Amino acid sequence: MSTPYPFTAVVGQSDLRLALLLNAVSPAVGGVLVRGEKGTAKSTAVRALSALLPQVDVVPGCRFSCAPAAPDPACPDGPHEPGPGAARPARMVELPVGASEDRLVGALDIERALAEGVKAFEPGLLADAHRGILYVDEVNLLHDHLIDLLLDAAAMGASYVEREGVSVRHAARFLLVGTMNPEEGELRPQLLDRFGLTVEVAASREPAQRVEVVRRRLAYEDDPAAFAGRWAGDEQDVRARVVAARALLPQVRLGDTSLLQIAATCAGFEVDGMRADIVMARTATALAAWAGRAEVRKEDVRQAALLALPHRRRRNPFDAPGLDEDKLDEILDGFPDEEPENDPDRDPEPEGPDDGGPEDGGPDGGGGGIPPQGGPEAPEAPEAPAPDESPEAPETRESPDSPAQQPASRDGAAPEQAAVRAAEPFRTKMLSVPGLGEGASGRRSRARTAHGRTTGAQRPRGQLTKLHLAATVQAAAPHQKARGRSGRGLVVRKDDLRQATREGREGNLVLFVVDASGSMAARQRMSAVKGAVLSLLLDAYQRRDKVGLITFRGSAAELALPPTSSVDAAATRLEQLPTGGRTPLAAGLLKAHEVLRIERLRDPSRRPLLVVVTDGRATSAGTAGSPPSSGSAGTDGGDPRALAGRSARLLQAEGIASVVVDCESGPVRLGLAGVLAADLGGPAVTLDGLRADSLAGLVKNVRTASDTHRRAA
């Protein structure tokens, strides 16, 4: 077994270390969600935490880690006779992103259960993690139904496995820790709420601290055992402090004033539900115990709010998590302290090991391993200018319906305009891909999935997961006499088992192709266009899609955002999008063809939906940024509109479902977006028609327009 990196050797990241230690003191806090960019020691700190947990006593031979003093009466390996236990270290169990449901919760032997009535149960990772740590790296990439099972078990302290009326229950109390990179997609708000605490981590910008990180990592890789030995004393000190805090925890008093502070804070920040209040109370109590005190103070409540509330205040995926600390202080200052300032029984804050220089503890001032309450203050972000502000005097500003009054470029195209702010998003109706897919579970298009309504049965391909009982009995019934059945039980063989086929919803790849040319530069129009795309992005987030963003203007198309699960990253790119120049529509469509071709190789089961946002004009042949594939329409010359039509028909020939959002405005309309939609084989909708009430007749069926066009062809 390799020597783990010491927890106390992690440089900086005081909030992360504190949140993990508070959960080690009180697992009832509810776990930690660690958000941050790659390479910020998230996984290193989590894996190192298990060494600080005290050993656990278990019943010898019990696969579910029952405690000898209080064994689980419903343990599948029980009942357990009284007797001495065996001590072992607390386990650190990792849940892979690609794990199956049976690997997580365990599996029943369905064949033996049907034929013999025996609960032959193989424990899963939840049983392995009982009384230890369950770590999920990239938790935002885990399937939603697995996250639901995981969080339900964490909340109830037990795991239930049910298969066709046969059920098994076992205890599953563990410290849940998830890490994620927000660039790869967000968790749903209701899942975020189930994590007790959240911590944002980022790499230090201080050269001295970065040097110390590199120095320690290289020393660890050269000789892990020797490096761990240098930190053994600090590790033992923190381990002893965790044990002492656990012992003190039941004696900590949470007074009425502290409870009022907690309630007022949650109400003041408009947090939904009551889970935040409960988590804050448990966190504040753990903070007091960690500090060696028997009473909760205002600073404990403040720190608890900073850890427990930021992820519970998000109203949509485009809101940045965070908490207004000035507002927090204002709320807490409205309540007097419960303790007088000169309390003779008030103990000083316990101090950690001596923090020396880089050789002893590092320049972070916390290398000894015990983080302070609260992290380093984040530098203030520079104030962004108002998105609609213009440097011109009021009398020279353009009207909201016309492009900015600036000299045209040499080629006659509109000059580049600064990015404008998106209009408020609105609710849209579902855009779906026709047919029946088999992609990743989601909430958009019809698909064969592991969860959903049962539509039939088939022989299992590999391990059986969802038994179709009626079909299994029907397959076994004709063979009972030949198999020598003599009793009441049904003689079932493996060949009789039938897998239930289910129909649910899948997530798709929604690829946006947005016209950013000069014809879109009118402020009011571009603001409305961005608002419409933002609305569709919000819809994609709710339906668990991947999204990509292509923009075209001037003489080229650009992949502004490769396909990703991070919808808020797409929203950020959209907000920064400038406009101006000619309209290389064909280049944008060919770029979409190239991106979809590559994504089809990476993930062939995920079906695409192309959303083209344009007024339909094409004034430049342009280039897609790379040579078109064999047989595709070139963009090296010719009539721009003819090239756009050929590019659109290329996409239609490959069966790509498309929707055109028509951005043309004004009393005189050319109808070019409708022509483009016909070439793509999909419907066209105006910006006004994109709202929920108007969208029903449009994308109620991408299939209707596609099928009509095919029949006409």
XYZ file of C-alpha atoms in Angstrom:
713
model
C 0.000 0.000 0.000
C 1.428 3.395 -0.990
C 2.078 6.026 1.647
C -0.598 8.750 1.427
C 0.321 12.413 1.292
C 0.030 13.880 4.828
C -3.008 16.052 5.472
C -0.977 18.551 7.466
C 1.498 18.967 4.590
C -1.126 20.494 2.296
C -0.124 24.116 1.668
C -2.829 26.740 2.148
C -6.472 25.772 1.427
C -7.481 26.605 5.000
C -11.244 26.552 4.295
C -10.999 23.152 2.627
C -9.061 21.648 5.509
C -11.394 23.176 8.081
C -14.536 21.867 6.355
C -13.087 18.358 6.161
C -12.025 18.398 9.811
C -15.442 19.640 10.963
C -17.036 16.656 9.259
C -14.485 14.396 10.900
C -15.559 15.850 14.255
C -19.288 15.653 13.456
C -20.325 13.500 10.479
C -23.890 14.755 11.051
C -22.818 18.022 9.373
C -23.577 16.263 6.093
C -20.384 16.108 4.086
C -18.420 18.527 1.943
C -18.643 19.551 -1.695
C -15.293 20.904 -2.901
C -15.517 23.104 -5.997
C -12.465 24.350 -7.810
C -10.201 24.317 -10.803
C -7.981 21.373 -11.582
C -4.683 20.987 -9.743
C -5.750 22.592 -6.460
C -5.105 19.632 -4.090
C -8.795 18.744 -3.771
C -8.271 15.005 -4.115
C -4.992 15.068 -2.181
C -6.581 16.663 0.884
C -9.598 14.341 0.831
C -7.516 11.167 0.500
C -5.253 12.331 3.318
C -8.154 12.875 5.727
C -8.695 9.163 6.431
C -5.369 8.965 8.270
C -6.658 11.492 10.824
C -9.804 9.547 11.713
C -9.632 7.356 14.809
C -9.692 3.590 14.393
C -13.037 1.800 14.510
C -13.975 -1.391 16.320
C -15.886 -3.867 14.148
C -17.488 -7.262 14.615
C -15.027 -9.852 13.245
C -16.212 -11.255 9.933
C -19.038 -8.729 9.471
C -19.010 -7.345 5.918
C -20.967 -4.279 7.067
C -18.578 -3.041 9.794
C -21.029 -3.355 12.676
C -19.840 -1.946 16.013
C -19.454 -4.690 18.684
C -21.030 -2.486 21.362
C -24.114 -1.663 19.262
C -24.454 -3.974 16.247
C -27.089 -3.235 13.636
C -30.094 -5.487 14.471
C -31.015 -5.620 10.758
C -27.489 -6.435 9.552
C -27.645 -9.016 6.728
C -24.694 -10.828 8.376
C -26.392 -10.794 11.786
C -27.560 -11.314 14.369
C -24.215 -10.781 16.092
C -23.400 -12.336 19.423
C -21.778 -10.146 22.099
C -18.031 -10.350 22.069
C -14.799 -8.437 21.606
C -14.280 -6.452 18.427
C -11.373 -6.043 16.082
C -9.846 -2.588 15.567
C -9.050 -1.374 12.058
C -8.388 2.028 10.428
C -11.351 3.984 9.061
C -11.800 3.187 5.384
C -11.485 5.559 2.502
C -13.771 4.310 -0.310
C -13.808 5.931 -3.745
C -16.851 5.836 -6.022
C -15.844 5.842 -9.709
C -17.830 8.078 -12.062
C -18.730 5.095 -14.235
C -19.969 2.888 -11.377
C -23.247 1.022 -11.755
C -26.160 1.134 -9.335
C -25.419 -2.432 -8.178
C -21.782 -1.509 -7.499
C -22.922 1.366 -5.301
C -25.726 -0.203 -3.236
C -24.970 -3.897 -3.702
C -26.729 -6.641 -5.644
C -29.145 -9.464 -4.926
C -28.828 -12.881 -6.537
C -32.211 -12.763 -8.277
C -32.078 -16.383 -9.393
C -31.596 -17.700 -5.834
C -34.106 -15.237 -4.445
C -36.821 -16.486 -6.829
C -36.011 -20.184 -6.626
C -34.978 -20.544 -2.965
C -36.269 -17.426 -1.249
C -32.724 -16.700 -0.020
C -31.448 -13.144 0.373
C -28.047 -13.754 -1.194
C -26.641 -10.223 -1.057
C -23.306 -8.924 -2.314
C -22.455 -5.648 -0.497
C -21.645 -2.521 -2.475
C -19.523 0.546 -1.864
C -22.019 2.017 0.612
C -21.428 -0.963 2.898
C -17.658 -0.651 2.514
C -17.811 3.045 3.447
C -19.865 2.525 6.634
C -18.152 4.341 9.530
C -15.551 5.745 7.125
C -15.275 8.146 4.168
C -17.002 7.866 0.807
C -15.225 10.011 -1.763
C -16.702 10.887 -5.157
C -14.284 12.616 -7.509
C -15.994 14.618 -10.292
C -19.346 14.196 -8.546
C -20.986 16.488 -11.124
C -20.307 13.858 -13.810
C -22.016 11.077 -11.838
C -25.418 9.959 -13.139
C -28.288 11.703 -11.373
C -29.951 8.499 -10.136
C -26.673 7.422 -8.491
C -26.364 10.803 -6.779
C -29.942 10.446 -5.508
C -29.162 7.013 -4.032
C -25.933 8.286 -2.537
C -27.454 11.319 -0.859
C -30.493 9.405 0.368
C -28.224 6.882 2.083
C -26.133 9.681 3.577
C -29.259 11.414 4.928
C -30.937 8.273 6.347
C -27.813 6.466 7.520
C -28.976 3.287 5.778
C -29.039 1.726 2.331
C -31.997 -0.167 0.893
C -31.771 -2.624 -1.993
C -35.099 -3.688 -3.501
C -35.545 -6.190 -6.323
C -39.051 -7.413 -7.189
C -40.315 -7.559 -3.614
C -37.072 -8.838 -2.104
C -35.367 -6.208 0.054
C -32.194 -5.867 2.080
C -31.313 -3.037 4.450
C -28.006 -2.269 6.116
C -26.480 0.656 7.993
C -24.532 3.168 5.893
C -23.228 6.100 7.904
C -20.228 7.764 6.331
C -18.526 11.067 5.705
C -19.489 12.067 2.162
C -17.004 14.190 0.228
C -17.452 15.206 -3.393
C -15.087 17.200 -5.588
C -15.892 18.875 -8.886
C -14.595 21.291 -11.471
C -17.433 23.767 -12.266
C -16.157 24.086 -15.849
C -17.371 20.541 -16.475
C -20.940 21.202 -15.395
C -22.951 21.992 -12.288
C -24.996 19.864 -9.930
C -28.735 20.441 -9.781
C -29.728 22.873 -6.977
C -31.627 20.191 -5.042
C -28.511 18.008 -5.069
C -26.277 20.887 -4.050
C -28.548 21.435 -1.067
C -27.952 17.885 0.156
C -24.259 18.533 0.767
C -23.750 20.021 4.203
C -20.854 22.357 3.399
C -19.255 23.695 0.264
C -15.789 25.127 -0.289
C -14.391 27.022 -3.258
C -10.690 26.353 -3.841
C -8.231 28.004 -6.193
C -4.509 27.867 -6.735
C -2.508 30.503 -4.907
C -1.141 33.409 -6.933
C 1.657 34.000 -4.404
C 5.000 32.848 -5.892
C 6.411 31.841 -2.499
C 3.433 29.618 -1.731
C 3.504 28.030 -5.171
C 7.213 27.297 -4.722
C 6.457 25.588 -1.419
C 3.754 23.431 -3.036
C 6.226 22.243 -5.677
C 8.979 21.690 -3.118
C 6.802 19.510 -0.894
C 5.351 17.536 -3.772
C 8.769 16.738 -5.200
C 10.037 15.724 -1.766
C 7.037 13.418 -1.331
C 7.526 11.763 -4.712
C 11.257 11.222 -4.069
C 10.668 9.382 -0.773
C 7.020 9.128 0.410
C 7.853 7.323 3.660
C 10.518 9.821 4.733
C 8.293 12.761 3.810
C 5.387 11.327 5.803
C 7.726 10.769 8.729
C 8.603 14.472 8.826
C 4.907 15.276 9.319
C 4.048 12.402 11.655
C 4.090 14.625 14.739
C 1.698 17.168 13.242
C -0.562 14.367 11.999
C -0.730 12.894 15.492
C -1.536 16.295 17.020
C -4.459 16.853 14.642
C -5.667 13.271 15.135
C -5.682 13.784 18.901
C -7.538 17.066 18.482
C -10.209 15.360 16.374
C -10.683 12.727 19.087
C -10.910 15.405 21.796
C -13.411 17.447 19.775
C -15.584 14.367 19.221
C -15.611 13.720 22.964
C -16.500 17.357 23.706
C -19.191 17.642 21.028
C -22.139 16.282 23.104
C -21.402 18.858 25.816
C -21.397 21.915 23.524
C -24.295 24.246 24.265
C -26.139 25.929 21.397
C -27.928 28.824 23.080
C -31.107 30.618 22.049
C -29.166 33.652 20.857
C -27.082 31.494 18.529
C -30.206 29.796 17.204
C -31.767 33.213 16.518
C -28.592 34.296 14.726
C -28.751 31.166 12.568
C -32.444 31.618 11.754
C -32.035 35.320 10.984
C -29.055 34.609 8.713
C -30.903 31.962 6.703
C -33.984 34.170 6.437
C -31.927 37.225 5.529
C -30.263 35.410 2.642
C -33.601 33.939 1.493
C -32.447 30.352 1.702
C -35.103 27.808 0.712
C -36.217 25.170 3.196
C -34.930 24.387 6.678
C -31.921 22.201 5.888
C -29.610 25.224 5.910
C -30.632 26.122 9.485
C -29.985 22.584 10.689
C -26.627 22.326 8.923
C -25.539 25.718 10.272
C -26.451 24.646 13.815
C -24.466 21.417 13.530
C -21.516 23.199 11.930
C -21.401 25.917 14.573
C -21.476 23.259 17.288
C -18.628 21.365 15.615
C -16.642 24.603 15.305
C -16.995 25.229 19.041
C -15.893 21.676 19.827
C -12.949 22.003 17.422
C -11.907 25.175 19.238
C -12.148 23.381 22.598
C -15.157 25.348 23.848
C -18.431 24.175 25.368
C -20.503 27.071 24.011
C -21.227 28.367 20.521
C -20.241 31.979 19.838
C -21.022 34.520 17.149
C -17.798 33.797 15.274
C -18.836 30.140 15.052
C -22.178 31.102 13.527
C -20.448 33.433 11.068
C -17.988 30.757 9.932
C -20.800 28.215 9.691
C -22.717 30.560 7.382
C -19.692 31.005 5.111
C -19.421 27.233 4.726
C -23.082 26.190 4.663
C -24.930 28.900 2.720
C -23.134 29.903 -0.513
C -24.320 26.908 -2.559
C -27.862 27.216 -1.229
C -28.415 30.747 -2.505
C -28.202 29.993 -6.246
C -31.449 30.559 -8.107
C -30.202 29.448 -11.529
C -26.977 27.947 -12.921
C -25.702 31.369 -14.026
C -25.555 32.701 -10.464
C -22.079 32.594 -8.965
C -22.017 30.951 -5.535
C -20.993 33.241 -2.733
C -22.108 35.235 0.271
C -22.137 38.960 0.963
C -20.010 39.114 4.111
C -20.981 42.721 4.867
C -24.632 41.715 4.902
C -23.777 38.709 7.069
C -22.020 40.913 9.620
C -24.956 43.331 9.612
C -27.371 40.501 10.424
C -25.215 39.044 13.185
C -24.499 42.434 14.730
C -28.202 42.738 15.482
C -27.834 40.148 18.236
C -25.863 40.564 21.464
C -23.204 38.061 22.424
C -24.325 35.472 24.934
C -21.062 35.664 26.831
C -19.573 38.813 28.395
C -16.309 39.899 26.875
C -14.291 39.262 30.075
C -15.490 35.771 30.913
C -13.060 34.201 33.380
C -13.964 30.728 32.075
C -13.309 31.670 28.491
C -10.405 29.613 27.174
C -8.045 30.994 24.576
C -8.263 29.535 21.101
C -6.191 26.371 20.886
C -3.122 26.856 18.825
C -1.760 24.542 16.177
C 1.812 23.394 15.818
C 4.448 26.013 15.398
C 4.256 27.518 11.933
C 7.729 28.104 10.683
C 9.229 29.030 7.371
C 9.227 26.951 4.228
C 11.328 24.209 5.803
C 9.165 23.830 8.916
C 5.679 24.692 7.858
C 5.692 26.626 4.640
C 4.958 30.211 3.819
C 1.220 29.722 4.085
C 1.288 30.175 7.813
C -0.728 27.007 8.244
C 1.585 24.230 7.151
C 1.352 22.684 10.589
C -2.031 21.404 9.569
C -4.698 23.069 11.761
C -6.497 25.648 9.671
C -7.943 28.783 11.227
C -11.652 29.505 11.213
C -12.119 31.244 7.913
C -9.921 31.396 4.882
C -7.877 34.177 3.382
C -9.830 37.084 2.107
C -10.366 37.041 -1.620
C -9.135 40.116 -3.485
C -11.854 42.425 -4.609
C -12.801 42.029 -8.234
C -12.507 45.172 -10.321
C -15.836 46.817 -10.880
C -17.153 45.952 -14.320
C -18.559 48.765 -16.436
C -22.246 48.740 -17.088
C -22.803 46.638 -20.180
C -24.788 49.257 -22.009
C -22.497 52.168 -21.186
C -20.896 53.929 -24.105
C -18.007 56.390 -24.105
C -19.869 58.734 -26.404
C -21.752 61.741 -25.128
C -25.519 61.216 -24.738
C -26.356 63.153 -27.881
C -24.104 60.961 -30.036
C -25.294 57.576 -28.793
C -27.044 55.308 -31.239
C -30.720 54.540 -30.986
C -31.552 51.148 -29.490
C -32.799 49.831 -32.833
C -29.868 50.788 -35.013
C -26.169 49.921 -35.124
C -23.668 52.233 -33.489
C -22.872 55.355 -35.502
C -19.271 54.555 -36.287
C -17.408 54.638 -39.588
C -17.816 51.503 -41.689
C -14.812 49.273 -42.296
C -12.931 49.316 -45.572
C -14.825 46.313 -46.967
C -18.166 47.977 -46.273
C -19.121 45.722 -43.374
C -20.277 47.056 -40.026
C -17.409 47.680 -37.579
C -17.022 45.544 -34.474
C -19.238 46.593 -31.593
C -18.659 46.039 -27.888
C -20.517 43.199 -26.207
C -23.995 44.041 -24.944
C -25.800 42.538 -22.010
C -28.343 39.757 -22.525
C -32.008 40.423 -21.924
C -33.712 38.616 -19.056
C -34.101 34.879 -19.766
C -37.573 33.403 -20.081
C -39.135 29.960 -19.937
C -39.054 27.941 -23.137
C -40.741 24.745 -24.143
C -38.831 21.612 -24.892
C -36.851 21.188 -28.091
C -36.513 17.483 -28.761
C -34.764 15.210 -31.201
C -37.089 12.825 -33.091
C -36.863 9.070 -32.725
C -35.739 6.878 -29.840
C -32.149 7.256 -28.638
C -29.875 5.381 -26.261
C -27.799 8.243 -24.888
C -26.951 9.342 -21.367
C -29.908 9.813 -19.052
C -31.403 13.286 -19.102
C -34.698 15.085 -19.603
C -34.982 16.019 -23.243
C -35.601 13.358 -25.922
C -37.164 9.899 -25.774
C -34.641 7.109 -25.190
C -34.121 3.594 -23.907
C -32.764 4.058 -20.399
C -32.127 2.118 -17.197
C -34.897 4.077 -15.464
C -38.344 4.935 -16.745
C -41.566 3.173 -17.639
C -41.318 -0.493 -18.558
C -42.066 -1.126 -22.229
C -41.032 -4.775 -22.693
C -38.505 -7.478 -21.906
C -35.411 -8.978 -23.464
C -32.595 -11.356 -22.643
C -30.014 -9.537 -20.501
C -26.835 -8.311 -22.169
C -24.386 -8.952 -19.374
C -25.391 -8.585 -15.715
C -29.110 -8.468 -14.952
C -30.119 -5.170 -13.366
C -33.902 -4.793 -13.787
C -35.825 -8.059 -13.699
C -39.036 -8.392 -15.701
C -40.807 -10.823 -13.370
C -43.734 -11.781 -15.600
C -41.505 -12.465 -18.606
C -39.114 -14.513 -16.439
C -41.910 -16.681 -15.060
C -43.350 -17.079 -18.549
C -39.958 -18.253 -19.862
C -39.442 -20.742 -17.010
C -42.976 -22.176 -16.807
C -42.861 -24.568 -19.834
C -39.745 -26.322 -18.479
C -40.872 -27.168 -14.929
C -41.734 -30.816 -15.628
C -38.495 -31.435 -17.508
C -36.534 -29.882 -14.655
C -38.127 -32.241 -12.143
C -40.034 -29.657 -10.127
C -41.588 -31.325 -7.068
C -42.185 -28.533 -4.580
C -43.917 -25.176 -4.572
C -40.878 -23.210 -5.670
C -40.328 -22.350 -9.298
C -37.230 -23.928 -10.855
C -35.499 -21.000 -12.515
C -32.386 -21.166 -14.645
C -30.172 -18.340 -15.758
C -31.485 -18.599 -19.331
C -35.015 -17.842 -18.060
C -34.145 -14.420 -16.658
C -35.465 -11.471 -18.633
C -34.283 -7.877 -18.468
C -36.950 -5.177 -18.381
C -36.614 -2.637 -21.183
C -37.530 0.863 -20.102
C -38.191 4.120 -21.858
C -37.225 7.442 -20.346
C -35.457 10.613 -21.437
C -31.922 11.273 -22.582
C -29.675 14.299 -22.592
C -28.570 15.630 -25.966
C -25.774 17.759 -27.360
C -27.321 21.168 -28.053
C -24.971 23.028 -30.397
C -25.674 26.752 -30.769
C -24.534 28.486 -33.971
C -24.911 32.226 -33.326
C -24.684 34.982 -35.946
C -22.472 37.778 -34.548
C -22.122 39.773 -37.775
C -22.820 43.443 -38.328
C -26.452 42.826 -39.272
C -27.003 41.682 -35.674
C -25.232 44.656 -34.116
C -28.287 46.716 -33.172
C -28.149 46.830 -29.387
C -31.782 45.951 -28.766
C -31.707 43.070 -31.226
C -28.468 41.539 -29.980
C -29.635 41.874 -26.398
C -32.826 40.016 -27.288
C -30.837 37.365 -29.182
C -28.558 36.784 -26.202
C -31.569 36.605 -23.905
C -33.145 33.966 -26.131
C -29.953 31.870 -26.244
C -29.553 32.303 -22.490
C -33.092 30.962 -22.041
C -32.285 27.924 -24.155
C -29.075 27.409 -22.184
C -31.057 27.426 -18.941
C -33.414 24.874 -20.467
C -30.400 22.744 -21.492
C -29.081 22.892 -17.921
C -32.381 21.692 -16.515
C -32.539 18.855 -19.045
C -28.952 17.691 -18.358
C -27.607 18.354 -21.854
C -24.145 19.056 -23.127
C -23.849 22.381 -24.931
C -21.472 23.951 -27.434
C -21.240 27.431 -28.929
C -20.115 28.461 -32.422
C -20.077 32.099 -33.530
C -19.525 33.466 -37.010
C -18.729 36.985 -38.215
C -16.267 38.767 -40.483
C -14.687 36.070 -42.622
C -14.632 33.045 -40.297
C -16.495 30.890 -37.812
C -15.090 30.192 -34.360
C -15.751 27.438 -31.847
C -16.254 29.718 -28.852
C -16.961 26.824 -26.503
C -16.298 23.138 -27.268
C -19.131 20.788 -26.232
C -19.261 20.682 -22.455
C -21.617 20.050 -19.554
C -20.821 23.497 -18.132
C -23.804 25.604 -19.156
C -22.600 28.573 -17.118
C -19.356 28.570 -19.146
C -21.464 28.897 -22.301
C -23.400 31.757 -20.711
C -20.122 33.532 -19.897
C -18.881 33.189 -23.490
C -22.212 34.465 -24.770
C -22.120 37.515 -22.507
C -18.679 38.469 -23.838
C -19.632 38.031 -27.503
C -18.923 41.139 -29.655
C -20.579 41.785 -33.020
C -19.559 43.294 -36.364
C -18.319 42.457 -39.846
C -19.786 40.453 -42.693
C -21.924 37.309 -42.374
C -20.122 34.023 -43.224
C -23.189 31.824 -42.687
C -21.751 28.878 -44.650
C -18.622 28.941 -42.484
C -20.750 28.703 -39.326
C -22.710 25.726 -40.667
C -19.574 23.914 -41.832
C -17.961 24.520 -38.459
C -21.025 22.916 -36.871
C -20.678 19.950 -39.227
C -17.036 19.535 -38.221
C -17.760 19.762 -34.486
C -20.649 17.283 -34.683
C -18.553 14.853 -36.700
C -15.844 14.842 -34.015
C -18.376 14.560 -31.184
C -20.051 11.622 -32.937
C -16.744 9.757 -32.726
C -16.277 10.662 -29.055
C -19.816 9.890 -27.906
C -21.814 8.111 -30.624
C -24.851 7.514 -28.396
C -25.471 11.221 -27.646
C -27.697 12.687 -30.347
C -27.249 16.333 -31.406
C -29.711 19.197 -31.723
C -28.495 22.143 -33.838
C -29.880 25.587 -32.943
C -28.950 28.250 -35.547
C -29.552 31.831 -34.386
C -29.439 34.204 -37.390
C -31.430 36.516 -39.641
C -30.537 34.269 -42.587
C -28.317 36.743 -44.425
C -25.086 35.477 -46.022
C -22.679 38.137 -47.285
C -19.335 36.314 -47.088
C -18.121 32.848 -48.040
C -15.648 32.866 -45.145
C -13.840 29.855 -43.729
C -14.791 27.327 -41.081
C -11.344 27.425 -39.558
C -10.230 24.145 -41.143
C -10.632 22.441 -44.523
C -14.119 20.997 -45.035
C -14.492 17.235 -45.006
C -14.679 15.242 -48.200
C -17.896 15.875 -50.080
C -18.811 18.973 -48.063
C -19.475 22.411 -49.432
C -16.334 24.453 -49.727
C -16.128 28.068 -48.607
C -13.285 29.277 -50.739
C -15.427 31.319 -53.113
C -18.753 31.526 -54.951
C -22.132 32.953 -54.042
C -22.346 33.119 -50.192
C -26.071 32.301 -50.159
C -25.623 29.283 -52.430
C -22.772 28.039 -50.264
C -24.916 28.454 -47.136
C -27.690 26.409 -48.768
C -25.287 23.612 -49.736
C -23.823 23.562 -46.211
C -27.309 23.369 -44.678
C -28.337 20.494 -46.946
C -25.159 18.649 -45.962
C -26.275 18.777 -42.314
C -29.783 17.675 -43.247
C -28.454 14.722 -45.264
C -26.770 13.400 -42.125
C -30.055 13.454 -40.214
C -29.102 16.213 -37.764
C -32.171 17.707 -36.088
C -32.124 21.496 -36.441
C -34.041 24.596 -35.402
C -33.525 28.102 -36.828
C -34.211 31.067 -34.558
C -35.119 33.904 -36.938
C -33.638 37.196 -35.677
C -34.838 39.363 -38.585
C -36.736 42.452 -37.469
C -38.369 45.485 -39.019
C -41.440 46.030 -41.219
C -39.784 44.522 -44.316
C -38.693 40.895 -43.949
C -36.768 38.894 -46.515
C -37.638 35.498 -45.066
C -34.100 34.197 -45.490
C -34.167 32.334 -42.151
C -37.152 30.334 -43.387
C -35.224 29.336 -46.519
C -32.318 28.244 -44.322
C -34.669 26.214 -42.110
C -36.055 24.435 -45.187
C -32.526 23.570 -46.318
C -31.757 22.216 -42.836
C -35.011 20.261 -42.770
C -36.179 21.845 -39.530
C -38.587 24.528 -38.323
C -37.959 28.279 -37.997
C -39.176 30.409 -35.098
C -39.017 34.137 -34.432
C -37.563 35.557 -31.256
C -41.055 36.354 -29.988
C -42.213 32.853 -30.850
C -39.450 31.328 -28.772
C -41.328 31.902 -25.541
C -43.119 29.015 -23.908
C -46.623 29.881 -25.130
C -45.553 30.271 -28.729
C -42.960 27.541 -28.908
C -45.402 24.658 -28.507
C -46.433 24.522 -32.140
C -42.865 24.886 -33.350
C -40.658 22.421 -31.670
C -43.394 20.330 -30.413
C -41.919 18.536 -33.216
C -38.663 18.920 -34.928
C -39.809 15.685 -36.500
C -42.888 17.173 -38.220
C -40.891 19.645 -40.311
C -38.134 17.108 -40.929
C -40.541 14.418 -42.119
C -42.515 16.857 -44.270
C -39.343 18.030 -45.977
C -38.198 14.456 -46.595
C -41.536 13.493 -48.138
C -41.455 16.561 -50.387
C -37.941 15.652 -51.484
